[in-house]
């Protein structure tokens, strides 16, 4: 199950902080569905630059769909449009699990604990937000 906590649009730091603070862990890691939903929401915005940041602490639990298949479909759907860049942050897990996404052009970061996660986010947030358009 994938829930949209914050609608796409202008960043409201207070609402974003409230939503992050209210998050509770749940069962399952629907990475493929999360990618598909993120792309659908980005497509609705009409923004020229599309970036998805996938922060996960677990492997895909959807047996009918794989994240690599969904990302390949996203790439194909955007072949004549603005491509969607994918950034994956593997938190406390083996980043090699995402090699198939990396092979498709995704950037994969690894963070083994909260300190490393903070560092990855601090070092790369601006880079991701200001990624040059193709």
Coordinates of C-alpha atoms in Angstrom, one line a residue:
X1 CA 0.0 0.0 0.0
X2 CA 1.4 3.4 -1.0
X3 CA 0.0 6.6 0.6
X4 CA 0.7 10.2 -0.6
X5 CA 1.5 12.2 2.5
X6 CA 2.4 15.4 0.8
X7 CA 1.0 16.5 -2.6
X8 CA 3.4 17.5 -5.3
X9 CA 4.0 21.3 -5.4
X10 CA 5.7 24.1 -3.5
X11 CA 7.5 22.8 -0.5
X12 CA 5.9 23.6 2.9
X13 CA 8.6 22.7 5.4
X14 CA 6.2 22.7 8.4
X15 CA 3.7 20.3 6.8
X16 CA 6.6 18.1 5.5
X17 CA 8.1 18.0 9.0
X18 CA 4.7 17.1 10.6
X19 CA 4.2 14.3 8.0
X20 CA 7.7 12.9 8.5
X21 CA 7.3 13.0 12.3
X22 CA 4.0 11.1 12.1
X23 CA 5.3 8.2 10.1
X24 CA 5.0 4.8 11.6
X25 CA 6.7 1.6 10.3
X26 CA 4.4 -0.9 8.6
X27 CA 4.7 -4.3 7.0
X28 CA 5.7 -4.6 3.4
X29 CA 7.9 -2.6 1.0
X30 CA 6.0 -2.0 -2.2
X31 CA 8.9 -0.4 -4.1
X32 CA 7.5 -1.1 -7.6
X33 CA 4.1 0.5 -6.7
X34 CA 5.9 3.4 -5.0
X35 CA 7.9 4.1 -8.2
X36 CA 4.8 3.9 -10.4
X37 CA 2.8 6.2 -8.1
X38 CA 5.7 8.7 -7.9
X39 CA 6.0 8.8 -11.7
X40 CA 2.2 9.3 -12.1
X41 CA 2.2 12.2 -9.6
X42 CA 5.2 13.8 -11.3
X43 CA 3.5 13.5 -14.7
X44 CA 0.5 15.4 -13.4
X45 CA 2.6 18.4 -12.4
X46 CA 3.9 19.2 -15.9
X47 CA 7.3 20.0 -14.4
X48 CA 10.2 19.8 -16.8
X49 CA 12.7 18.1 -14.5
X50 CA 11.5 14.9 -12.9
X51 CA 13.4 13.3 -10.0
X52 CA 12.3 10.4 -7.8
X53 CA 14.2 9.8 -4.5
X54 CA 13.5 6.3 -3.2
X55 CA 14.6 5.9 0.4
X56 CA 14.1 2.4 1.6
X57 CA 15.2 0.0 4.4
X58 CA 13.9 -3.1 2.7
X59 CA 13.7 -5.2 -0.4
X60 CA 10.6 -5.2 -2.6
X61 CA 7.8 -7.3 -1.2
X62 CA 5.7 -7.2 -4.3
X63 CA 6.1 -10.5 -6.0
X64 CA 4.1 -9.6 -9.1
X65 CA 6.2 -6.5 -10.0
X66 CA 9.9 -5.7 -9.7
X67 CA 11.3 -2.1 -9.3
X68 CA 13.6 -2.6 -12.3
X69 CA 10.7 -3.5 -14.6
X70 CA 8.7 -0.5 -13.5
X71 CA 11.7 1.8 -13.9
X72 CA 12.3 0.3 -17.4
X73 CA 8.7 1.1 -18.2
X74 CA 9.1 4.7 -16.9
X75 CA 12.2 5.1 -19.1
X76 CA 10.4 3.8 -22.1
X77 CA 7.3 5.9 -21.5
X78 CA 9.5 9.0 -21.3
X79 CA 11.6 8.1 -24.4
X80 CA 10.2 11.2 -26.3
X81 CA 9.6 13.3 -23.2
X82 CA 11.6 14.5 -20.2
X83 CA 13.3 11.5 -18.6
X84 CA 12.7 10.7 -14.9
X85 CA 15.9 10.4 -12.9
X86 CA 15.9 7.9 -10.0
X87 CA 17.9 8.3 -6.9
X88 CA 17.9 5.3 -4.4
X89 CA 19.0 5.5 -0.8
X90 CA 19.5 2.0 0.6
X91 CA 19.2 2.5 4.3
X92 CA 20.7 -0.3 6.5
X93 CA 20.7 -2.8 3.6
X94 CA 23.0 -4.0 0.8
X95 CA 23.0 -1.4 -2.0
X96 CA 23.9 -4.1 -4.5
X97 CA 20.3 -5.2 -4.3
X98 CA 19.6 -2.2 -6.5
X99 CA 22.2 -3.0 -9.2
X100 CA 19.4 -3.6 -11.7
X101 CA 18.2 0.0 -11.2
X102 CA 21.8 1.2 -11.3
X103 CA 22.2 -0.6 -14.7
X104 CA 19.2 1.4 -16.0
X105 CA 20.8 4.7 -14.9
X106 CA 19.6 5.2 -11.3
X107 CA 22.0 6.6 -8.8
X108 CA 22.3 4.4 -5.7
X109 CA 23.5 5.6 -2.3
X110 CA 24.2 3.6 0.8
X111 CA 23.6 4.6 4.4
X112 CA 24.2 2.0 7.2
X113 CA 22.9 4.1 10.1
X114 CA 21.2 7.3 11.0
X115 CA 24.5 9.3 10.9
X116 CA 25.3 8.1 7.4
X117 CA 21.7 8.7 6.2
X118 CA 22.0 12.3 7.4
X119 CA 25.3 12.7 5.6
X120 CA 23.9 11.2 2.3
X121 CA 20.9 13.5 2.5
X122 CA 22.9 16.6 3.4
X123 CA 25.5 16.0 0.7
X124 CA 23.1 15.0 -2.1
X125 CA 19.8 16.9 -1.6
X126 CA 21.0 20.0 -3.4
X127 CA 22.7 18.0 -6.1
X128 CA 19.4 16.1 -6.7
X129 CA 17.2 19.2 -6.6
X130 CA 19.5 21.0 -9.0
X131 CA 20.2 18.1 -11.3
X132 CA 20.7 19.5 -14.8
X133 CA 17.9 18.8 -17.3
X134 CA 18.8 16.7 -20.3

